[in-house]
């Protein structure tokens, strides 16, 4: 009986609340000029309002983007010469040769004059772009520029009045565990907001874009959220929602956003010239693993090891060498390959960067004049080595032969490449566990060049069971270091 009375009392309170707040259901009034006057609550518990103030302020900056593009059915080569006497009868459901396809996404207004950020894949190959604002007004969108390498695009609309624009935040100041809100049009449901935390920072090798430095979040990001803003508790833009990690196509607790600092840099380039110009150092690099850190005498596994240098590149002109470990760029720590790659790419062409590298245990400063990333690096020659012969030997579970011109050709390598080629790897051996493969070319042992089997044998003769060995490997043109412990 008591439970029944309590239940009726709660229902009465709820009905009383909505009765006293009937404006929630009243017709929309004339739109007042938009002002951004939000201050983050000092106490998130507040009066039980949660993040409603942030949502109320920021929702007008979020837009729905719908695109239409023409899709053409692929015609089989020579089909006009081998047409069936029954014509299109057996074609699937008499499918047309081309049709219109629609897709949905999100975007965020970043300037009062109508510039909008979204994902490159949202507007890719679009014939028409329709932008729907918070007040349901529709505008035609124009692509200002798109950068598939970061999955960022800028579009613009010509609105009747100044638009509400989101404030930029500093994504570099984000910390794992911070609250974030993801805005968007999830599954076409307009103005959806989800809450989560920053799960991880600097996520790369996800396979979404060429330049990846993602914010990982557990805030629900679903199809339709792409291009929407990720904001912090100050109401600032810290990322652009771009993808989910899912086996079902729906949310499974892992979403990714492009950091706002990267977005801002890309946006400026796109607005300025319609494309992104990236800096180039002219090196191939590898992460410093704990094993490599030990071999190079480093205290921690941070930085990026230079594994090759292009001829005539800024790195070569500055005096850098293979095996140098880049640890700092313009006073900022180089954590790994991804951080160095992004730092260099975002550097202005023509700028002089101050770098620090570790060489033979010593920290050496360099100044490098950054140039524009070439459109095709495949024709840029790398530094190479000397001579070759033929025989075989064994070391720590793999066997080798001299790298002849014929073998180099079979491996897709230049005949200028020197070393010894691995012809077999013993399963479950130390070399197998280290990831060595048949066809790998050994070009250095313990930082000593291996140009022939003779060089290889000399280096091997100095090794003892239990020694750590550092190999420099060329695998189909990709060069990297492999450390492991020698045993028969």
XYZ file of C-alpha atoms in Angstrom:
488
model
C 0.000 0.000 0.000
C 2.817 2.370 0.943
C 4.593 1.645 -2.373
C 1.409 2.488 -4.251
C 1.066 5.839 -2.451
C 4.731 6.691 -3.154
C 4.312 5.788 -6.836
C 1.202 8.033 -7.174
C 3.045 10.849 -5.380
C 6.039 10.630 -7.785
C 3.735 10.638 -10.820
C 1.954 13.712 -9.447
C 5.277 15.506 -9.002
C 6.340 14.721 -12.591
C 3.018 15.907 -14.017
C 3.218 19.038 -11.879
C 6.711 19.756 -13.209
C 5.668 19.514 -16.864
C 2.521 21.536 -16.176
C 4.657 24.291 -14.699
C 7.066 24.100 -17.623
C 4.589 24.103 -20.481
C 6.988 26.187 -22.557
C 8.751 22.917 -23.383
C 5.811 22.102 -25.651
C 4.885 25.578 -26.850
C 5.277 26.664 -30.513
C 8.687 28.046 -31.530
C 8.957 31.773 -30.953
C 10.706 34.302 -33.172
C 14.420 33.496 -33.247
C 16.487 35.776 -31.022
C 20.044 36.809 -31.975
C 22.506 34.098 -30.924
C 25.075 34.907 -28.264
C 27.734 32.538 -26.981
C 27.889 33.251 -23.269
C 28.581 29.879 -21.723
C 30.740 29.326 -18.658
C 31.651 25.782 -17.653
C 30.050 24.801 -14.334
C 32.559 24.720 -11.511
C 30.643 21.824 -9.961
C 29.452 19.271 -12.512
C 26.867 17.977 -10.041
C 25.377 21.476 -10.002
C 21.637 21.435 -9.393
C 21.094 18.128 -11.156
C 21.105 19.672 -14.635
C 24.079 17.595 -15.822
C 25.351 18.934 -19.139
C 22.083 20.501 -20.275
C 23.540 24.019 -20.372
C 26.339 22.939 -22.713
C 23.869 21.103 -24.935
C 21.496 24.098 -25.061
C 24.296 26.473 -26.021
C 26.058 24.241 -28.553
C 23.177 22.510 -30.336
C 22.599 25.484 -32.704
C 26.215 25.122 -33.933
C 25.627 21.519 -35.082
C 24.214 20.896 -38.565
C 22.761 17.986 -40.485
C 24.452 17.311 -43.826
C 22.679 15.278 -46.502
C 24.363 14.602 -49.819
C 23.269 13.268 -53.169
C 25.674 11.674 -55.606
C 25.352 9.823 -58.882
C 26.370 6.176 -58.778
C 27.092 4.374 -62.037
C 26.718 0.635 -62.415
C 29.949 -0.956 -63.533
C 29.696 -2.183 -67.126
C 31.711 -5.299 -67.940
C 34.482 -4.722 -70.520
C 33.520 -5.707 -74.080
C 29.900 -6.310 -73.005
C 28.704 -4.435 -76.090
C 30.273 -7.161 -78.240
C 28.752 -10.073 -76.310
C 25.212 -8.933 -75.520
C 22.704 -11.621 -74.613
C 19.933 -12.170 -77.174
C 17.557 -11.746 -74.220
C 18.843 -8.231 -73.621
C 18.595 -7.028 -69.995
C 16.198 -9.809 -68.974
C 18.728 -11.512 -66.737
C 20.194 -8.311 -65.275
C 19.340 -8.018 -61.561
C 15.852 -6.504 -61.297
C 16.510 -4.491 -64.454
C 18.876 -2.249 -62.473
C 19.463 1.171 -64.107
C 22.917 2.042 -65.405
C 23.095 4.984 -62.980
C 21.084 6.255 -60.040
C 21.113 8.819 -57.235
C 22.397 7.805 -53.811
C 21.800 9.780 -50.625
C 23.806 9.775 -47.412
C 23.666 11.584 -44.087
C 26.309 13.099 -41.848
C 26.935 15.926 -39.438
C 28.975 19.098 -39.287
C 29.782 21.972 -36.970
C 29.739 25.712 -37.673
C 33.148 27.253 -36.928
C 32.589 30.826 -38.121
C 29.636 33.202 -38.118
C 29.928 33.686 -41.899
C 29.072 30.048 -42.619
C 32.206 27.898 -42.654
C 31.418 24.350 -41.537
C 33.741 21.469 -40.664
C 32.782 17.886 -41.484
C 34.434 14.649 -42.610
C 35.870 14.277 -46.076
C 34.030 10.981 -46.553
C 30.683 12.665 -45.780
C 30.884 14.948 -48.842
C 33.069 12.795 -51.100
C 31.893 12.838 -54.753
C 28.706 14.680 -53.766
C 26.692 16.304 -56.571
C 24.500 18.182 -54.101
C 24.998 19.098 -50.446
C 22.073 20.174 -48.267
C 22.837 21.694 -44.869
C 20.021 21.780 -42.320
C 20.446 24.107 -39.354
C 19.098 23.652 -35.843
C 16.042 25.784 -36.673
C 15.280 23.459 -39.653
C 16.329 26.006 -42.278
C 17.979 24.405 -45.329
C 20.912 25.782 -47.306
C 22.974 24.585 -50.233
C 26.539 23.767 -49.215
C 29.673 24.374 -51.276
C 32.877 22.363 -50.783
C 35.752 24.763 -50.061
C 38.311 21.987 -49.744
C 38.674 18.370 -48.721
C 41.622 16.455 -47.272
C 41.095 12.660 -47.388
C 44.468 12.125 -45.668
C 42.952 13.421 -42.416
C 39.286 12.853 -43.367
C 38.498 16.558 -42.900
C 36.517 18.804 -45.250
C 35.373 22.429 -45.146
C 32.057 23.472 -46.671
C 30.344 26.869 -46.698
C 26.793 28.137 -46.716
C 25.471 31.643 -47.343
C 23.020 32.240 -44.505
C 20.636 35.160 -44.091
C 22.296 36.290 -40.878
C 25.326 35.617 -38.698
C 25.459 32.031 -37.506
C 26.331 30.643 -34.069
C 29.897 29.312 -34.121
C 31.527 26.870 -31.747
C 34.628 27.850 -29.773
C 37.907 26.064 -30.443
C 39.528 24.054 -27.675
C 43.103 22.810 -27.308
C 43.140 19.076 -28.030
C 46.749 18.863 -26.817
C 45.541 19.638 -23.300
C 43.090 16.711 -23.226
C 43.716 13.990 -20.675
C 42.533 10.410 -20.548
C 39.484 10.202 -18.292
C 38.062 13.648 -19.146
C 34.348 13.932 -19.869
C 33.458 14.638 -23.512
C 30.180 15.056 -25.399
C 29.599 13.832 -28.955
C 27.027 15.745 -31.026
C 25.547 14.633 -34.324
C 22.679 13.142 -36.257
C 22.941 9.520 -35.234
C 21.129 7.215 -37.688
C 19.507 10.347 -39.130
C 17.999 11.306 -35.759
C 18.825 14.993 -35.600
C 20.701 16.607 -32.734
C 21.655 13.557 -30.731
C 24.065 14.058 -27.819
C 26.011 11.316 -26.044
C 28.324 11.452 -23.040
C 31.580 9.602 -22.506
C 35.195 9.998 -21.517
C 38.482 10.255 -23.362
C 39.531 6.598 -23.458
C 42.928 7.107 -25.117
C 44.960 9.702 -27.020
C 47.220 9.490 -30.052
C 45.560 6.431 -31.558
C 47.098 5.524 -34.927
C 47.262 2.605 -37.372
C 43.477 2.413 -37.263
C 43.283 2.353 -41.061
C 40.891 5.285 -41.455
C 43.210 8.019 -42.757
C 46.842 8.516 -43.784
C 47.564 10.916 -40.918
C 46.094 9.494 -37.732
C 46.356 10.885 -34.212
C 42.876 10.046 -33.000
C 41.129 10.774 -29.744
C 39.478 7.530 -28.658
C 36.232 7.898 -26.733
C 33.451 5.717 -25.398
C 30.862 8.430 -26.106
C 28.429 6.699 -28.470
C 29.276 7.532 -32.094
C 26.969 5.920 -34.640
C 26.399 6.215 -38.408
C 25.274 9.788 -39.049
C 27.517 11.236 -36.321
C 30.439 11.528 -38.747
C 31.602 15.135 -38.941
C 29.920 16.203 -35.716
C 31.798 17.893 -32.860
C 33.380 16.290 -29.822
C 33.446 18.872 -27.019
C 34.907 19.143 -23.532
C 33.073 20.269 -20.380
C 33.971 23.883 -21.178
C 31.866 23.645 -24.324
C 34.946 23.828 -26.567
C 35.557 21.882 -29.770
C 38.279 19.293 -29.119
C 37.634 16.901 -32.001
C 35.602 15.939 -35.052
C 33.839 12.573 -34.816
C 35.012 10.424 -37.679
C 34.574 6.684 -37.146
C 33.670 3.787 -34.918
C 35.406 0.478 -34.327
C 32.648 -2.066 -34.768
C 31.944 -5.576 -35.993
C 28.242 -4.820 -36.417
C 28.247 -1.342 -37.976
C 26.837 0.141 -34.772
C 28.328 1.524 -31.577
C 30.417 -0.930 -29.524
C 32.161 1.419 -27.103
C 35.029 2.582 -29.312
C 34.794 5.800 -31.307
C 37.450 8.026 -32.871
C 37.704 11.777 -33.386
C 40.265 13.904 -35.239
C 41.935 16.271 -32.698
C 40.847 19.902 -32.976
C 44.416 21.184 -33.333
C 44.918 19.025 -36.418
C 41.488 20.041 -37.722
C 42.255 23.739 -37.280
C 45.543 23.439 -39.169
C 43.914 21.540 -42.049
C 40.964 23.955 -42.147
C 43.242 26.994 -42.456
C 45.065 25.408 -45.412
C 41.834 24.413 -47.151
C 40.261 27.854 -46.777
C 43.468 29.542 -47.892
C 44.235 27.453 -50.979
C 41.764 24.605 -51.317
C 44.390 21.979 -50.489
C 46.770 20.987 -47.702
C 50.502 21.519 -48.173
C 52.580 19.278 -45.918
C 56.161 19.488 -44.776
C 58.729 16.788 -45.604
C 61.900 15.739 -43.812
C 62.921 12.998 -46.234
C 63.392 10.009 -43.948
C 61.820 6.641 -43.258
C 61.413 5.962 -39.554
C 60.631 3.251 -37.020
C 59.266 3.240 -33.471
C 61.692 2.696 -30.586
C 60.617 -0.539 -28.898
C 61.932 -1.491 -25.431
C 64.291 -3.980 -27.121
C 65.625 -1.334 -29.518
C 65.974 1.138 -26.656
C 68.248 -1.373 -24.930
C 70.326 -1.939 -28.064
C 70.764 1.805 -28.643
C 71.525 2.498 -24.989
C 68.388 4.562 -24.380
C 66.735 4.986 -20.991
C 63.207 4.839 -22.411
C 61.435 3.617 -25.526
C 60.500 6.986 -27.036
C 61.432 8.750 -30.254
C 61.737 7.627 -33.872
C 64.736 5.840 -35.422
C 65.826 6.916 -38.899
C 66.022 3.776 -41.054
C 66.664 5.460 -44.406
C 67.326 8.921 -45.822
C 66.330 10.138 -49.279
C 68.973 11.667 -51.530
C 68.860 15.465 -51.543
C 66.329 15.566 -48.714
C 66.342 18.141 -45.891
C 67.519 15.426 -43.480
C 70.490 14.516 -45.678
C 71.467 18.153 -46.205
C 71.396 18.773 -42.460
C 73.799 15.884 -41.793
C 71.444 13.346 -40.265
C 72.340 9.661 -40.577
C 70.619 6.320 -40.548
C 70.389 5.082 -36.964
C 69.901 8.578 -35.548
C 67.005 8.711 -33.087
C 64.879 11.861 -33.307
C 63.658 12.750 -29.808
C 62.548 16.376 -30.102
C 61.095 18.837 -32.632
C 60.864 22.523 -31.716
C 61.039 21.695 -28.023
C 58.256 19.093 -28.216
C 58.956 15.483 -27.318
C 58.780 12.960 -30.149
C 56.887 10.066 -28.595
C 56.804 7.784 -31.619
C 56.647 7.588 -35.410
C 53.109 8.994 -35.529
C 53.936 12.086 -33.467
C 57.041 12.874 -35.566
C 55.179 12.341 -38.827
C 52.375 14.665 -37.768
C 54.776 17.330 -36.440
C 56.691 17.435 -39.723
C 53.567 17.294 -41.893
C 52.015 20.250 -40.052
C 55.194 22.342 -40.311
C 55.189 25.257 -42.733
C 57.103 24.714 -45.948
C 60.280 26.806 -45.831
C 60.408 26.911 -42.045
C 63.585 26.025 -40.152
C 62.917 23.383 -37.512
C 65.145 22.691 -34.536
C 65.495 18.964 -33.934
C 67.373 16.913 -31.374
C 68.680 13.434 -32.124
C 70.584 10.805 -30.193
C 73.627 9.401 -31.990
C 75.979 6.976 -30.247
C 74.571 7.986 -26.877
C 75.054 11.721 -27.434
C 72.317 14.315 -27.983
C 73.004 16.385 -31.110
C 70.995 19.467 -32.218
C 70.076 19.964 -35.891
C 68.415 22.723 -37.875
C 66.442 21.488 -40.862
C 64.835 23.505 -43.673
C 61.482 21.838 -44.329
C 60.336 21.437 -47.947
C 56.973 20.494 -49.443
C 56.076 16.816 -49.400
C 56.730 15.593 -52.959
C 53.759 14.247 -54.892
C 55.704 11.082 -55.726
C 58.530 9.778 -53.547
C 58.849 6.478 -55.387
C 61.318 7.960 -57.848
C 63.490 9.588 -55.191
C 66.646 7.500 -54.840
C 67.735 6.357 -51.399
C 71.267 5.888 -50.179
C 72.461 2.414 -51.078
C 75.539 0.158 -50.564
C 78.191 -1.868 -52.553
C 78.991 -5.513 -53.836
C 77.779 -9.205 -53.732
C 78.601 -13.008 -54.035
C 76.738 -16.333 -53.093
C 76.730 -18.995 -50.295
C 74.725 -19.792 -47.138
C 75.047 -19.847 -43.353
C 72.890 -20.003 -40.225
C 72.341 -17.738 -37.256
C 69.743 -17.870 -34.485
C 67.237 -19.861 -36.468
C 67.540 -18.468 -40.002
C 69.702 -19.169 -43.055
C 70.994 -16.695 -45.632
C 72.399 -16.337 -49.138
C 74.177 -13.450 -50.823
C 71.834 -10.940 -52.413
C 72.557 -11.260 -56.137
C 71.143 -8.933 -58.794
C 68.761 -11.694 -59.874
C 67.452 -12.257 -56.329
C 67.143 -8.498 -55.789
C 65.039 -8.272 -58.952
C 62.786 -11.105 -57.744
C 62.315 -9.261 -54.444
C 61.468 -6.028 -56.243
C 64.636 -4.303 -55.011
C 67.153 -2.149 -56.838
C 70.327 -3.941 -57.959
C 72.192 -1.327 -55.932
C 70.891 -2.868 -52.694
C 73.475 -4.993 -50.868
C 73.254 -7.508 -48.070
C 72.296 -11.123 -47.490
C 68.821 -12.530 -48.028
C 67.082 -14.835 -45.576
C 66.117 -18.051 -47.389
C 64.531 -19.931 -44.472
C 63.394 -19.313 -40.901
C 63.092 -22.137 -38.375
C 59.588 -22.164 -36.831
C 59.413 -21.066 -33.164
C 63.066 -19.963 -33.214
C 64.248 -16.642 -31.775
C 64.320 -15.121 -35.258
C 60.814 -16.414 -35.976
C 59.552 -14.875 -32.734
C 61.303 -11.606 -33.661
C 59.273 -11.496 -36.885
C 61.987 -12.251 -39.458
C 60.708 -13.691 -42.734
C 61.996 -15.474 -45.804
C 63.008 -12.801 -48.319
C 64.106 -10.267 -45.694
C 67.452 -8.700 -46.584
C 69.936 -8.227 -43.733
C 71.944 -5.051 -44.390
C 73.496 -4.427 -40.958
C 74.462 -6.436 -37.893
C 75.031 -4.422 -34.723
C 75.226 -1.206 -36.772
C 77.987 -2.638 -39.005
C 77.214 -2.715 -42.720
C 76.706 -6.130 -44.317
C 77.390 -5.839 -48.047
C 78.160 -9.504 -48.677
C 78.176 -12.958 -47.142
C 81.796 -12.355 -46.161
C 80.744 -9.343 -44.056
C 77.933 -11.423 -42.581
C 80.266 -14.291 -41.589
C 82.720 -11.905 -39.916
C 79.931 -10.322 -37.879
C 78.488 -13.714 -36.914
C 81.876 -15.054 -35.825
C 81.988 -12.408 -33.070
C 78.624 -13.437 -31.620
C 78.188 -15.813 -28.684
C 75.171 -17.766 -27.477
C 72.971 -15.413 -25.449
C 74.259 -12.207 -27.085
C 71.770 -9.552 -28.145
C 72.021 -8.747 -31.844
C 70.570 -5.779 -33.726
C 69.741 -6.442 -37.380
C 68.886 -3.817 -39.980
C 66.338 -5.322 -42.379
C 65.090 -4.370 -45.847
C 61.701 -5.975 -46.541
C 60.347 -5.158 -49.992
C 61.925 -1.706 -49.779
C 60.736 -0.988 -46.232
C 63.663 -0.672 -43.826
C 63.627 -1.235 -40.066
C 65.595 -2.604 -37.094
C 65.010 -5.983 -35.430
C 66.621 -6.871 -32.073
C 66.751 -10.419 -30.677
C 68.876 -12.805 -28.621
C 71.191 -15.258 -30.402
C 70.925 -18.976 -29.746
C 71.473 -22.093 -31.909
